[in-house]
PDB file of C-alpha atoms in Angstrom:
ATOM      1  CA  ALA A 619       6.472 195.027  55.413  1.00 63.00           C
ATOM      2  CA  GLN A 620       3.778 195.694  57.978  1.00 74.00           C
ATOM      3  CA  SER A 621       4.213 199.016  59.711  1.00 87.00           C
ATOM      4  CA  VAL A 622       2.611 201.856  61.618  1.00 93.00           C
ATOM      5  CA  THR A 623       3.692 205.374  60.769  1.00 95.00           C
ATOM      6  CA  GLN A 624       3.163 208.574  62.673  1.00 97.00           C
ATOM      7  CA  PRO A 625       4.588 211.208  60.333  1.00 96.00           C
ATOM      8  CA  ASP A 626       4.791 214.014  62.883  1.00 96.00           C
ATOM      9  CA  ILE A 627       7.435 213.616  65.566  1.00 95.00           C
ATOM     10  CA  HIS A 628       6.543 216.862  67.340  1.00 96.00           C
ATOM     11  CA  ILE A 629       3.493 219.105  67.205  1.00 97.00           C
ATOM     12  CA  THR A 630       3.118 222.396  69.040  1.00 97.00           C
ATOM     13  CA  VAL A 631      -0.382 223.731  69.515  1.00 97.00           C
ATOM     14  CA  SER A 632      -1.841 226.656  71.421  1.00 97.00           C
ATOM     15  CA  GLU A 633      -4.184 225.966  74.283  1.00 97.00           C
ATOM     16  CA  GLY A 634      -7.747 226.035  73.001  1.00 97.00           C
ATOM     17  CA  ALA A 635      -6.746 225.273  69.434  1.00 98.00           C
ATOM     18  CA  SER A 636      -7.644 222.068  67.628  1.00 98.00           C
ATOM     19  CA  LEU A 637      -5.283 219.135  67.337  1.00 98.00           C
ATOM     20  CA  GLU A 638      -4.952 216.402  64.753  1.00 98.00           C
ATOM     21  CA  LEU A 639      -2.415 213.603  64.957  1.00 98.00           C
ATOM     22  CA  ARG A 640      -1.827 211.416  61.948  1.00 98.00           C
ATOM     23  CA  CYS A 641      -1.449 207.662  61.839  1.00 97.00           C
ATOM     24  CA  ASN A 642      -1.054 205.435  58.793  1.00 96.00           C
ATOM     25  CA  TYR A 643      -0.721 201.686  58.745  1.00 93.00           C
ATOM     26  CA  SER A 644       0.430 199.189  56.201  1.00 89.00           C
ATOM     27  CA  TYR A 645      -1.247 195.819  56.627  1.00 81.00           C
ATOM     28  CA  GLY A 646      -2.995 193.433  54.297  1.00 74.00           C
ATOM     29  CA  ALA A 647      -6.218 193.458  56.272  1.00 77.00           C
ATOM     30  CA  THR A 648      -7.899 196.054  58.437  1.00 77.00           C
ATOM     31  CA  PRO A 649      -6.280 195.746  61.826  1.00 84.00           C
ATOM     32  CA  TYR A 650      -7.582 196.608  65.249  1.00 88.00           C
ATOM     33  CA  LEU A 651      -6.574 200.229  65.844  1.00 91.00           C
ATOM     34  CA  PHE A 652      -5.686 202.014  69.050  1.00 93.00           C
ATOM     35  CA  TRP A 653      -4.468 205.357  70.332  1.00 96.00           C
ATOM     36  CA  TYR A 654      -2.522 205.532  73.588  1.00 95.00           C
ATOM     37  CA  VAL A 655      -1.267 208.552  75.512  1.00 95.00           C
ATOM     38  CA  GLN A 656       1.850 208.638  77.661  1.00 91.00           C
ATOM     39  CA  SER A 657       2.443 211.530  80.041  1.00 88.00           C
ATOM     40  CA  PRO A 658       6.053 212.139  81.077  1.00 81.00           C
ATOM     41  CA  GLY A 659       7.360 209.285  83.187  1.00 74.00           C
ATOM     42  CA  GLN A 660       4.023 207.505  83.100  1.00 79.00           C
ATOM     43  CA  GLY A 661       2.570 204.391  81.544  1.00 83.00           C
ATOM     44  CA  LEU A 662       0.353 203.999  78.517  1.00 89.00           C
ATOM     45  CA  GLN A 663      -3.272 205.004  78.809  1.00 91.00           C
ATOM     46  CA  LEU A 664      -5.797 203.912  76.194  1.00 91.00           C
ATOM     47  CA  LEU A 665      -7.608 206.855  74.616  1.00 95.00           C
ATOM     48  CA  LEU A 666      -9.798 204.939  72.176  1.00 94.00           C
ATOM     49  CA  LYS A 667      -9.963 201.923  69.915  1.00 91.00           C
ATOM     50  CA  TYR A 668     -11.576 200.876  66.656  1.00 91.00           C
ATOM     51  CA  PHE A 669     -12.567 197.383  65.652  1.00 85.00           C
ATOM     52  CA  SER A 670     -15.485 197.740  63.284  1.00 84.00           C
ATOM     53  CA  GLY A 671     -18.673 199.701  62.685  1.00 87.00           C
ATOM     54  CA  ASP A 672     -18.901 203.473  62.855  1.00 89.00           C
ATOM     55  CA  THR A 673     -15.641 204.846  61.539  1.00 92.00           C
ATOM     56  CA  LEU A 674     -15.709 207.817  63.909  1.00 96.00           C
ATOM     57  CA  VAL A 675     -14.936 206.680  67.426  1.00 96.00           C
ATOM     58  CA  GLN A 676     -15.106 208.667  70.618  1.00 96.00           C
ATOM     59  CA  GLY A 677     -12.607 208.253  73.400  1.00 96.00           C
ATOM     60  CA  ILE A 678     -11.721 209.641  76.762  1.00 95.00           C
ATOM     61  CA  LYS A 679     -10.581 213.205  77.489  1.00 95.00           C
ATOM     62  CA  GLY A 680     -12.561 214.599  74.541  1.00 97.00           C
ATOM     63  CA  PHE A 681     -10.559 212.786  71.853  1.00 98.00           C
ATOM     64  CA  GLU A 682     -11.993 211.193  68.751  1.00 98.00           C
ATOM     65  CA  ALA A 683     -10.483 209.309  65.838  1.00 98.00           C
ATOM     66  CA  GLU A 684     -11.629 208.555  62.328  1.00 97.00           C
ATOM     67  CA  PHE A 685     -10.820 205.369  60.461  1.00 95.00           C
ATOM     68  CA  LYS A 686     -10.440 205.792  56.700  1.00 94.00           C
ATOM     69  CA  ARG A 687      -9.967 202.476  54.973  1.00 91.00           C
ATOM     70  CA  SER A 688      -9.158 204.036  51.602  1.00 91.00           C
ATOM     71  CA  GLN A 689      -6.273 205.966  53.140  1.00 93.00           C
ATOM     72  CA  SER A 690      -5.199 203.308  55.663  1.00 93.00           C
ATOM     73  CA  SER A 691      -5.376 206.021  58.271  1.00 95.00           C
ATOM     74  CA  PHE A 692      -6.634 206.423  61.817  1.00 97.00           C
ATOM     75  CA  ASN A 693      -6.138 210.069  62.743  1.00 98.00           C
ATOM     76  CA  LEU A 694      -6.726 211.375  66.247  1.00 98.00           C
ATOM     77  CA  ARG A 695      -8.417 214.714  66.849  1.00 98.00           C
ATOM     78  CA  LYS A 696      -9.401 217.011  69.649  1.00 98.00           C
ATOM     79  CA  PRO A 697     -11.386 220.201  69.004  1.00 97.00           C
ATOM     80  CA  SER A 698      -9.853 222.252  71.821  1.00 97.00           C
ATOM     81  CA  VAL A 699      -6.673 221.220  73.610  1.00 97.00           C
ATOM     82  CA  HIS A 700      -5.945 221.799  77.273  1.00 96.00           C
ATOM     83  CA  TRP A 701      -2.500 222.267  78.802  1.00 95.00           C
ATOM     84  CA  SER A 702      -2.887 218.817  80.358  1.00 94.00           C
ATOM     85  CA  ASP A 703      -2.939 217.261  76.881  1.00 96.00           C
ATOM     86  CA  ALA A 704       0.804 217.813  76.563  1.00 96.00           C
ATOM     87  CA  ALA A 705       2.110 214.264  76.265  1.00 96.00           C
ATOM     88  CA  GLU A 706       3.292 211.695  73.776  1.00 94.00           C
ATOM     89  CA  TYR A 707       0.676 209.956  71.685  1.00 97.00           C
ATOM     90  CA  PHE A 708       1.094 206.524  70.168  1.00 96.00           C
ATOM     91  CA  CYS A 709      -0.947 204.885  67.467  1.00 96.00           C
ATOM     92  CA  ALA A 710      -0.923 201.091  67.634  1.00 93.00           C
ATOM     93  CA  VAL A 711      -2.366 198.222  65.625  1.00 90.00           C
ATOM     94  CA  ALA A 712      -3.048 194.552  66.197  1.00 86.00           C
ATOM     95  CA  LEU A 713      -4.023 191.860  63.741  1.00 78.00           C
ATOM     96  CA  GLY A 714      -5.828 189.704  66.244  1.00 69.00           C
ATOM     97  CA  ILE A 715      -5.492 186.127  67.316  1.00 59.00           C
ATOM     98  CA  ALA A 716      -4.092 184.976  63.994  1.00 55.00           C
ATOM     99  CA  ALA A 717      -1.051 187.163  64.609  1.00 54.00           C
ATOM    100  CA  GLY A 718      -0.625 186.452  68.286  1.00 61.00           C
ATOM    101  CA  ASN A 719      -2.562 189.512  69.316  1.00 71.00           C
ATOM    102  CA  LYS A 720       0.576 191.590  69.710  1.00 83.00           C
ATOM    103  CA  LEU A 721       0.410 195.355  69.400  1.00 87.00           C
ATOM    104  CA  THR A 722       2.703 197.187  67.014  1.00 89.00           C
ATOM    105  CA  PHE A 723       3.303 200.823  67.859  1.00 93.00           C
ATOM    106  CA  GLY A 724       4.056 203.821  65.740  1.00 95.00           C
ATOM    107  CA  GLY A 725       6.984 206.030  66.629  1.00 94.00           C
ATOM    108  CA  GLY A 726       4.866 208.466  68.603  1.00 95.00           C
ATOM    109  CA  THR A 727       4.031 212.163  68.333  1.00 97.00           C
ATOM    110  CA  ARG A 728       5.059 214.493  71.119  1.00 96.00           C
ATOM    111  CA  VAL A 729       2.521 217.261  71.677  1.00 97.00           C
ATOM    112  CA  LEU A 730       3.544 220.540  73.264  1.00 97.00           C
ATOM    113  CA  VAL A 731       0.818 222.963  74.365  1.00 97.00           C
ATOM    114  CA  LYS A 732       1.559 226.686  74.376  1.00 96.00           C
ATOM    115  CA  PRO A 733      -0.337 228.906  76.821  1.00 91.00           C
TER     116      PRO A 733
ATOM    117  CA  GLU B 989     -11.323 199.585  87.348  1.00 74.00           C
ATOM    118  CA  PRO B 990      -8.997 196.562  87.200  1.00 77.00           C
ATOM    119  CA  GLU B 991      -5.311 197.372  86.821  1.00 88.00           C
ATOM    120  CA  VAL B 992      -2.119 195.705  85.731  1.00 93.00           C
ATOM    121  CA  THR B 993       0.418 196.139  88.530  1.00 94.00           C
ATOM    122  CA  GLN B 994       4.159 196.238  87.959  1.00 95.00           C
ATOM    123  CA  THR B 995       6.925 196.143  90.537  1.00 95.00           C
ATOM    124  CA  PRO B 996       9.343 197.674  91.132  1.00 95.00           C
ATOM    125  CA  SER B 997       8.688 201.044  89.507  1.00 94.00           C
ATOM    126  CA  HIS B 998      12.425 201.711  89.285  1.00 96.00           C
ATOM    127  CA  GLN B 999      15.371 199.342  89.394  1.00 97.00           C
ATOM    128  CA  VAL B1000      19.060 200.061  89.101  1.00 98.00           C
ATOM    129  CA  THR B1001      21.355 197.124  88.501  1.00 97.00           C
ATOM    130  CA  GLN B1002      24.957 196.519  87.630  1.00 97.00           C
ATOM    131  CA  MET B1003      25.899 195.195  84.225  1.00 97.00           C
ATOM    132  CA  GLY B1004      26.010 191.412  84.225  1.00 97.00           C
ATOM    133  CA  GLN B1005      23.517 191.030  87.052  1.00 98.00           C
ATOM    134  CA  GLU B1006      20.225 189.194  86.762  1.00 98.00           C
ATOM    135  CA  VAL B1007      16.999 191.115  87.181  1.00 98.00           C
ATOM    136  CA  ILE B1008      13.408 189.992  87.512  1.00 97.00           C
ATOM    137  CA  LEU B1009      10.603 192.355  86.653  1.00 97.00           C
ATOM    138  CA  ARG B1010       7.238 191.478  88.077  1.00 97.00           C
ATOM    139  CA  CYS B1011       3.722 191.995  86.839  1.00 97.00           C
ATOM    140  CA  VAL B1012       0.299 191.073  88.134  1.00 96.00           C
ATOM    141  CA  PRO B1013      -2.072 191.041  85.149  1.00 94.00           C
ATOM    142  CA  ILE B1014      -5.816 191.460  85.455  1.00 92.00           C
ATOM    143  CA  SER B1015      -7.145 188.280  86.979  1.00 88.00           C
ATOM    144  CA  ASN B1016      -9.425 187.029  84.204  1.00 86.00           C
ATOM    145  CA  HIS B1017      -7.076 187.915  81.371  1.00 89.00           C
ATOM    146  CA  LEU B1018      -5.540 185.158  79.296  1.00 87.00           C
ATOM    147  CA  TYR B1019      -2.907 186.831  77.123  1.00 89.00           C
ATOM    148  CA  PHE B1020       0.141 188.497  78.611  1.00 93.00           C
ATOM    149  CA  TYR B1021       2.828 190.647  77.068  1.00 94.00           C
ATOM    150  CA  TRP B1022       6.068 192.440  77.741  1.00 97.00           C
ATOM    151  CA  TYR B1023       7.063 195.539  75.833  1.00 96.00           C
ATOM    152  CA  ARG B1024       9.995 197.857  76.265  1.00 96.00           C
ATOM    153  CA  GLN B1025      10.662 201.488  75.468  1.00 93.00           C
ATOM    154  CA  ILE B1026      14.205 202.743  75.289  1.00 94.00           C
ATOM    155  CA  LEU B1027      14.331 206.414  76.261  1.00 89.00           C
ATOM    156  CA  GLY B1028      13.084 208.577  73.416  1.00 84.00           C
ATOM    157  CA  GLN B1029      12.170 205.638  71.200  1.00 87.00           C
ATOM    158  CA  LYS B1030       9.046 203.737  70.257  1.00 88.00           C
ATOM    159  CA  VAL B1031       7.414 201.023  72.305  1.00 92.00           C
ATOM    160  CA  GLU B1032       8.670 197.631  71.105  1.00 94.00           C
ATOM    161  CA  PHE B1033       7.098 194.214  71.478  1.00 94.00           C
ATOM    162  CA  LEU B1034       9.196 191.660  73.328  1.00 96.00           C
ATOM    163  CA  VAL B1035       7.070 188.595  73.968  1.00 95.00           C
ATOM    164  CA  SER B1036       3.534 187.289  74.224  1.00 92.00           C
ATOM    165  CA  PHE B1037       2.442 184.482  76.521  1.00 92.00           C
ATOM    166  CA  TYR B1038      -0.693 182.371  76.404  1.00 89.00           C
ATOM    167  CA  ASN B1039      -1.717 179.083  77.941  1.00 88.00           C
ATOM    168  CA  ASN B1040       1.529 178.899  79.918  1.00 90.00           C
ATOM    169  CA  GLU B1041       3.812 179.180  76.972  1.00 92.00           C
ATOM    170  CA  ILE B1042       5.368 181.784  74.733  1.00 94.00           C
ATOM    171  CA  SER B1043       3.180 182.372  71.691  1.00 89.00           C
ATOM    172  CA  GLU B1044       5.448 184.850  69.949  1.00 90.00           C
ATOM    173  CA  LYS B1045       8.707 186.635  70.603  1.00 93.00           C
ATOM    174  CA  SER B1046      10.616 189.369  68.841  1.00 93.00           C
ATOM    175  CA  GLU B1047      14.238 189.299  67.744  1.00 94.00           C
ATOM    176  CA  ILE B1048      15.024 191.382  70.821  1.00 94.00           C
ATOM    177  CA  PHE B1049      13.916 188.515  73.068  1.00 96.00           C
ATOM    178  CA  ASP B1050      17.085 186.445  72.896  1.00 94.00           C
ATOM    179  CA  ASP B1051      18.418 183.756  75.230  1.00 95.00           C
ATOM    180  CA  GLN B1052      19.106 186.346  77.923  1.00 96.00           C
ATOM    181  CA  PHE B1053      15.384 186.877  78.390  1.00 97.00           C
ATOM    182  CA  SER B1054      12.814 184.521  79.835  1.00 97.00           C
ATOM    183  CA  VAL B1055       9.236 184.796  81.047  1.00 97.00           C
ATOM    184  CA  GLU B1056       7.305 182.806  83.569  1.00 95.00           C
ATOM    185  CA  ARG B1057       3.904 182.669  85.194  1.00 92.00           C
ATOM    186  CA  PRO B1058       4.966 180.923  88.362  1.00 87.00           C
ATOM    187  CA  ASP B1059       1.799 180.944  90.422  1.00 87.00           C
ATOM    188  CA  GLY B1060      -1.199 181.795  88.286  1.00 80.00           C
ATOM    189  CA  SER B1061      -1.179 185.475  89.204  1.00 88.00           C
ATOM    190  CA  ASN B1062       2.327 186.836  88.653  1.00 94.00           C
ATOM    191  CA  PHE B1063       3.952 187.192  85.255  1.00 96.00           C
ATOM    192  CA  THR B1064       7.689 187.793  85.328  1.00 97.00           C
ATOM    193  CA  LEU B1065      10.369 188.874  82.899  1.00 98.00           C
ATOM    194  CA  LYS B1066      13.900 187.771  83.733  1.00 98.00           C
ATOM    195  CA  ILE B1067      17.021 189.187  82.167  1.00 97.00           C
ATOM    196  CA  ARG B1068      19.861 186.815  82.968  1.00 96.00           C
ATOM    197  CA  SER B1069      22.909 189.013  82.462  1.00 95.00           C
ATOM    198  CA  THR B1070      21.997 192.632  81.947  1.00 97.00           C
ATOM    199  CA  LYS B1071      23.733 194.852  79.428  1.00 96.00           C
ATOM    200  CA  LEU B1072      23.846 198.629  79.272  1.00 97.00           C
ATOM    201  CA  GLU B1073      21.513 198.533  76.279  1.00 96.00           C
ATOM    202  CA  ASP B1074      18.849 196.799  78.354  1.00 97.00           C
ATOM    203  CA  SER B1075      18.213 200.114  80.095  1.00 97.00           C
ATOM    204  CA  ALA B1076      14.633 200.962  79.228  1.00 96.00           C
ATOM    205  CA  MET B1077      11.092 201.208  80.514  1.00 94.00           C
ATOM    206  CA  TYR B1078       9.493 197.775  80.533  1.00 97.00           C
ATOM    207  CA  PHE B1079       5.735 197.529  80.255  1.00 96.00           C
ATOM    208  CA  CYS B1080       3.569 194.550  81.035  1.00 96.00           C
ATOM    209  CA  ALA B1081       0.171 194.249  79.350  1.00 93.00           C
ATOM    210  CA  SER B1082      -2.707 191.829  79.352  1.00 91.00           C
ATOM    211  CA  THR B1083      -5.910 191.211  77.453  1.00 87.00           C
ATOM    212  CA  SER B1084      -8.831 188.920  78.117  1.00 82.00           C
ATOM    213  CA  SER B1085      -9.469 187.258  74.799  1.00 72.00           C
ATOM    214  CA  GLY B1086      -7.466 189.086  72.208  1.00 65.00           C
ATOM    215  CA  ALA B1087      -7.145 192.330  70.320  1.00 61.00           C
ATOM    216  CA  GLY B1088     -10.865 192.890  70.100  1.00 64.00           C
ATOM    217  CA  TYR B1089     -11.082 193.311  73.850  1.00 67.00           C
ATOM    218  CA  GLY B1090      -8.302 195.853  74.151  1.00 77.00           C
ATOM    219  CA  TYR B1091      -5.114 195.765  76.148  1.00 86.00           C
ATOM    220  CA  THR B1092      -4.393 197.062  79.623  1.00 89.00           C
ATOM    221  CA  PHE B1093      -0.873 198.249  80.354  1.00 91.00           C
ATOM    222  CA  GLY B1094       0.901 198.537  83.654  1.00 93.00           C
ATOM    223  CA  SER B1095       2.668 201.740  84.633  1.00 91.00           C
ATOM    224  CA  GLY B1096       6.054 200.263  83.803  1.00 94.00           C
ATOM    225  CA  THR B1097       9.374 199.450  85.434  1.00 96.00           C
ATOM    226  CA  ARG B1098      12.253 201.748  84.617  1.00 95.00           C
ATOM    227  CA  LEU B1099      15.386 199.610  84.467  1.00 98.00           C
ATOM    228  CA  THR B1100      18.746 201.321  84.571  1.00 98.00           C
ATOM    229  CA  VAL B1101      21.844 199.227  83.969  1.00 98.00           C
ATOM    230  CA  VAL B1102      25.075 200.837  85.161  1.00 97.00           C
TER     231      VAL B1102
END
């Protein structure tokens, strides 16, 4: 079955430390890949997306993600986290027009930032 | 930057009542979606809408749910007879031509059924 997995439910990181959030997908073809962030009580903000080309993509707020086809992964990274990065992060995939363009979300990873 | 606007931001309703959640997608977008997020859970797809008809719906989207684009700008989700388990955050999203162009989400409507 097609799925998106975020193995880490919670991650706690110290301010200034690096952060990596994992995302794995299970689809027959390479999907369109997205990372969204949700601050408490807020909506979903797009951090970055990957469609094709360079497998390392840069996003907003200093985030980047690397697509690895061999591992079916699209991990999100930030070299130095800020207290304002405390939020929930969702990986999402879409198969495009052939599949109705709908997004399928992973379960999310909640990031806590220690001072 | 263009936004997807959702109203109201919060709605409390009694079980069995009808509710209508409203969304104004970005004006030149063609594909419209509703998602929901039950507290503490993942974001789930409800329905997609294109060319004035539903293009796909999930098993959650049963006969109690309907969507409409009544006037070319609004996109509404109606729940005919709300249940306690309908309590969730409902997100509207739109995209111009498909996945390759990205999706823009609204800030959500928090629906509480009491």
